[in-house]
Short mmCIF file of C-alpha atoms in Angstrom, two decimals:
data_model
loop_
_atom_site.label_atom_id
_atom_site.label_comp_id
_atom_site.label_asym_id
_atom_site.label_seq_id
_atom_site.Cartn_x
_atom_site.Cartn_y
_atom_site.Cartn_z
CA MET A 1 51.47 70.37 94.58
CA ILE A 2 49.11 71.33 91.77
CA ASP A 3 46.62 73.98 92.84
CA ILE A 4 43.73 73.18 90.52
CA LYS A 5 40.06 73.69 91.25
CA LYS A 6 37.39 72.31 88.91
CA ARG A 7 33.80 73.41 88.47
CA SER A 8 31.55 71.18 86.43
CA ARG A 9 28.04 71.53 85.07
CA CYS A 10 26.60 69.99 88.22
CA SER A 11 28.38 72.32 90.63
CA SER A 12 27.45 75.31 88.49
CA LEU A 13 23.79 74.37 88.81
CA ILE A 14 23.62 73.92 92.56
CA LEU A 15 22.02 77.30 93.31
CA LEU A 16 19.94 77.78 90.19
CA ASN A 17 16.79 77.08 92.20
CA ALA A 18 17.31 80.30 94.13
CA PRO A 19 18.78 82.87 91.72
CA GLU A 20 18.14 85.84 93.99
CA GLY A 21 20.13 84.24 96.77
CA LYS A 22 22.87 83.37 94.35
CA CYS A 23 22.98 86.95 93.09
CA ARG A 24 23.27 88.26 96.63
CA LYS A 25 26.05 85.78 97.36
CA LEU A 26 27.94 86.81 94.24
CA LYS A 27 27.52 90.54 94.97
CA ALA A 28 28.64 90.06 98.56
CA SER A 29 31.76 88.17 97.45
CA MET A 30 32.65 91.04 95.13
CA GLY A 31 32.60 93.56 97.97
CA ASP A 32 32.00 97.17 97.01
CA HIS A 33 32.65 96.65 93.29
CA THR A 34 29.43 97.79 91.62
CA MET A 35 30.65 99.20 88.32
CA GLU A 36 28.04 99.91 85.67
CA LEU A 37 27.94 97.35 82.86
CA LEU A 38 28.90 99.77 80.09
CA GLU A 39 31.78 101.06 82.20
CA ALA A 40 33.09 97.51 82.63
CA ILE A 41 32.76 96.90 78.88
CA HIS A 42 34.72 100.08 78.14
CA LYS A 43 37.32 99.40 80.83
CA ARG A 44 38.13 95.79 79.95
CA ARG A 45 41.41 95.45 78.09
CA ALA A 46 43.81 92.59 77.39
CA VAL A 47 46.50 92.87 80.09
CA ARG A 48 49.93 91.34 79.48
CA ASN A 49 51.91 92.68 82.44
CA TYR A 50 51.06 91.48 85.94
CA ARG A 51 52.10 92.03 89.53
CA ASP A 52 53.07 89.01 91.61
CA GLU A 53 50.06 89.54 93.89
CA ARG A 54 47.55 86.75 93.40
CA PRO A 55 43.79 87.36 93.37
CA SER A 56 42.13 85.89 96.45
CA GLN A 57 40.39 82.54 96.36
CA GLN A 58 37.11 84.38 96.84
CA GLN A 59 37.80 86.62 93.85
CA LEU A 60 38.65 83.63 91.66
CA ARG A 61 35.53 81.84 92.84
CA SER A 62 33.44 84.94 92.02
CA LEU A 63 34.86 85.02 88.49
CA VAL A 64 33.86 81.41 87.90
CA GLU A 65 30.46 82.09 89.47
CA ALA A 66 29.87 85.00 87.09
CA ALA A 67 31.01 82.93 84.10
CA SER A 68 28.52 80.21 85.01
CA TRP A 69 25.67 82.71 84.59
CA ALA A 70 26.41 83.09 80.86
CA PRO A 71 23.78 81.96 78.34
CA SER A 72 24.35 78.62 76.65
CA ALA A 73 22.71 76.76 73.79
CA MET A 74 19.62 74.89 75.02
CA ASN A 75 20.71 75.98 78.53
CA ASP A 76 23.14 73.06 78.41
CA GLN A 77 25.78 74.72 80.63
CA ASP A 78 28.27 72.12 79.46
CA TRP A 79 31.39 74.01 80.58
CA HIS A 80 34.13 73.09 83.05
CA PHE A 81 36.26 75.64 84.91
CA ILE A 82 39.80 74.93 86.08
CA VAL A 83 41.71 77.48 88.15
CA ILE A 84 45.49 77.13 88.31
CA THR A 85 47.65 79.28 90.60
CA ASP A 86 50.65 76.98 91.02
CA ARG A 87 53.60 78.90 89.55
CA ASN A 88 55.43 75.74 88.47
CA ILE A 89 52.41 74.56 86.51
CA LEU A 90 51.91 77.97 84.88
CA ASP A 91 55.57 78.09 83.84
CA ARG A 92 55.38 74.57 82.47
CA ILE A 93 52.31 75.39 80.37
CA SER A 94 54.13 78.35 78.84
CA LEU A 95 57.32 76.39 78.11
CA GLU A 96 55.59 73.31 76.71
CA ALA A 97 53.27 75.37 74.52
CA LYS A 98 56.21 77.30 73.06
CA VAL A 99 58.06 74.10 72.15
CA TRP A 100 54.88 72.55 70.75
CA LEU A 101 54.16 75.54 68.49
CA LEU A 102 57.73 75.66 67.18
CA ASN A 103 57.72 71.93 66.46
CA ALA A 104 54.34 72.32 64.72
CA GLY A 105 56.03 74.65 62.23
CA GLU A 106 54.63 78.05 63.17
CA GLN A 107 55.11 80.21 60.04
CA ASN A 108 54.57 83.71 61.45
CA GLU A 109 58.04 85.25 61.78
CA HIS A 110 57.07 87.59 64.60
CA LEU A 111 55.53 84.71 66.57
CA ARG A 112 58.55 82.49 65.97
CA LYS A 113 60.80 85.16 67.50
CA ILE A 114 58.59 85.29 70.57
CA LEU A 115 58.44 81.51 70.86
CA SER A 116 62.22 81.21 70.46
CA ASP A 117 62.97 83.83 73.13
CA PRO A 118 63.75 82.05 76.42
CA GLN A 119 62.63 85.18 78.30
CA SER A 120 59.16 85.25 76.78
CA HIS A 121 56.32 83.81 78.84
CA LEU A 122 53.11 82.94 77.01
CA LEU A 123 51.08 83.49 80.19
CA HIS A 124 52.86 86.81 80.83
CA HIS A 125 53.80 85.72 84.38
CA ALA A 126 50.16 86.09 85.45
CA PRO A 127 49.45 84.63 88.92
CA ALA A 128 46.34 82.72 87.83
CA LEU A 129 44.98 80.90 84.80
CA ILE A 130 41.32 80.03 84.43
CA ILE A 131 40.64 77.40 81.79
CA ILE A 132 37.14 77.10 80.36
CA ALA A 133 36.55 73.77 78.63
CA ALA A 134 33.63 71.68 77.43
CA PRO A 135 32.97 68.24 75.91
CA ALA A 136 34.43 68.25 72.41
CA GLU A 137 31.43 66.51 70.85
CA HIS A 138 28.96 69.20 71.94
CA LYS A 139 27.97 71.22 68.88
CA TRP A 140 27.91 74.64 70.56
CA ALA A 141 30.73 74.10 73.07
CA ALA A 142 32.95 76.88 71.68
CA GLU A 143 30.13 79.43 71.61
CA ASN A 144 29.02 78.53 75.14
CA CYS A 145 32.53 78.82 76.55
CA ALA A 146 33.15 82.11 74.73
CA LEU A 147 30.04 83.60 76.33
CA ALA A 148 31.20 82.42 79.75
CA ALA A 149 34.65 83.89 79.06
CA GLU A 150 33.20 87.33 78.32
CA ASN A 151 31.26 87.28 81.59
CA LEU A 152 34.44 86.35 83.42
CA MET A 153 36.55 89.09 81.86
CA LEU A 154 33.92 91.79 82.44
CA VAL A 155 33.62 90.89 86.12
CA ALA A 156 37.42 90.82 86.36
CA ALA A 157 37.46 94.41 85.06
CA ASP A 158 34.80 95.29 87.61
CA MET A 159 37.03 93.91 90.38
CA GLY A 160 40.04 95.90 89.20
CA LEU A 161 41.70 92.80 87.75
CA GLY A 162 43.30 92.43 84.36
CA SER A 163 42.68 89.46 82.09
CA CYS A 164 43.66 88.11 78.70
CA TRP A 165 42.53 85.17 76.57
CA ILE A 166 45.76 83.31 75.65
CA GLY A 167 45.10 81.50 72.39
CA LEU A 168 48.74 80.49 71.98
CA VAL A 169 48.50 77.87 74.73
CA GLN A 170 45.13 76.52 73.62
CA ASN A 171 46.32 73.86 71.17
CA TRP A 172 48.94 72.48 73.55
CA LEU A 173 46.39 72.27 76.36
CA ASN A 174 44.26 70.20 73.99
CA CYS A 175 46.99 67.64 73.32
CA SER A 176 47.15 64.56 75.53
CA GLU A 177 50.02 65.87 77.65
CA GLY A 178 48.28 69.20 78.22
CA ARG A 179 44.97 67.61 79.16
CA LYS A 180 46.71 65.31 81.61
CA LEU A 181 48.53 68.19 83.27
CA VAL A 182 45.34 70.15 83.98
CA GLY A 183 43.15 67.14 84.73
CA LEU A 184 40.86 67.10 81.70
CA SER A 185 39.59 63.92 80.07
CA ALA A 186 40.20 63.03 76.43
CA ASN A 187 36.58 63.98 75.72
CA ASP A 188 37.02 67.59 76.78
CA ARG A 189 38.26 70.50 74.69
CA VAL A 190 39.90 73.64 76.06
CA VAL A 191 38.23 76.68 74.52
CA ALA A 192 39.27 79.68 76.61
CA PRO A 193 42.50 79.82 78.63
CA ILE A 194 42.25 83.18 80.45
CA ILE A 195 44.97 84.67 82.63
CA VAL A 196 43.92 86.89 85.53
CA GLY A 197 45.72 89.20 87.94
CA TYR A 198 46.53 92.76 88.92
CA ALA A 199 47.99 94.86 86.10
CA GLN A 200 51.57 95.93 86.68
CA ARG A 201 50.83 99.38 85.28
CA ALA A 202 47.86 101.43 84.22
CA VAL A 203 46.17 100.16 81.06
CA LEU A 204 45.81 102.56 78.15
CA TYR A 205 42.18 102.75 77.14
CA ARG A 206 41.46 103.17 73.45
CA PRO A 207 38.07 103.51 71.74
CA PRO A 208 37.09 100.85 69.18
CA LEU A 209 38.45 101.32 65.68
CA TYR A 210 34.95 101.50 64.26
CA CYS A 211 32.31 103.27 66.29
#
């Protein structure tokens, strides 16, 4: 069974009439996690090693909720959110994307070694994948989804979760087979496939190269 949950523009807008109530609901669902914004920005890192433990449904819902508060061009909020926790589907996405990239003639030698290694997993065995997509014809779809993705990753850091934007699976998810697997129409474009979970080990924090 495919464990996929979709959030569309309409469902993201349900509570916009009462933002204070929505904020309280979001804060309550996050429990005692009240990290300062700058701390979350400094703490967020790309995590590529995950424990098997899956974030709760409430945590995943809170991440999507936070993402839906991102700014968007003309307040269009044209994004869709798909949450996948089915291990078979996650493994298939990794395998199919690897084959697709090799057949597409990937030229980077380092990447080709990774793609050719049967032990490599493009989703790093993460227990959850959140896909942010939007209608392909919308002019600012990529920018809107990127803003939503940053919200999501910052709140994940606040919750003690790791995350990573996996660009290597993006093109395969946008082919017809990939769209069909995750339930997207031909008119939608995947912008941000983000894995989420608990880091297997402590993340090394480094300051920016230029600051």
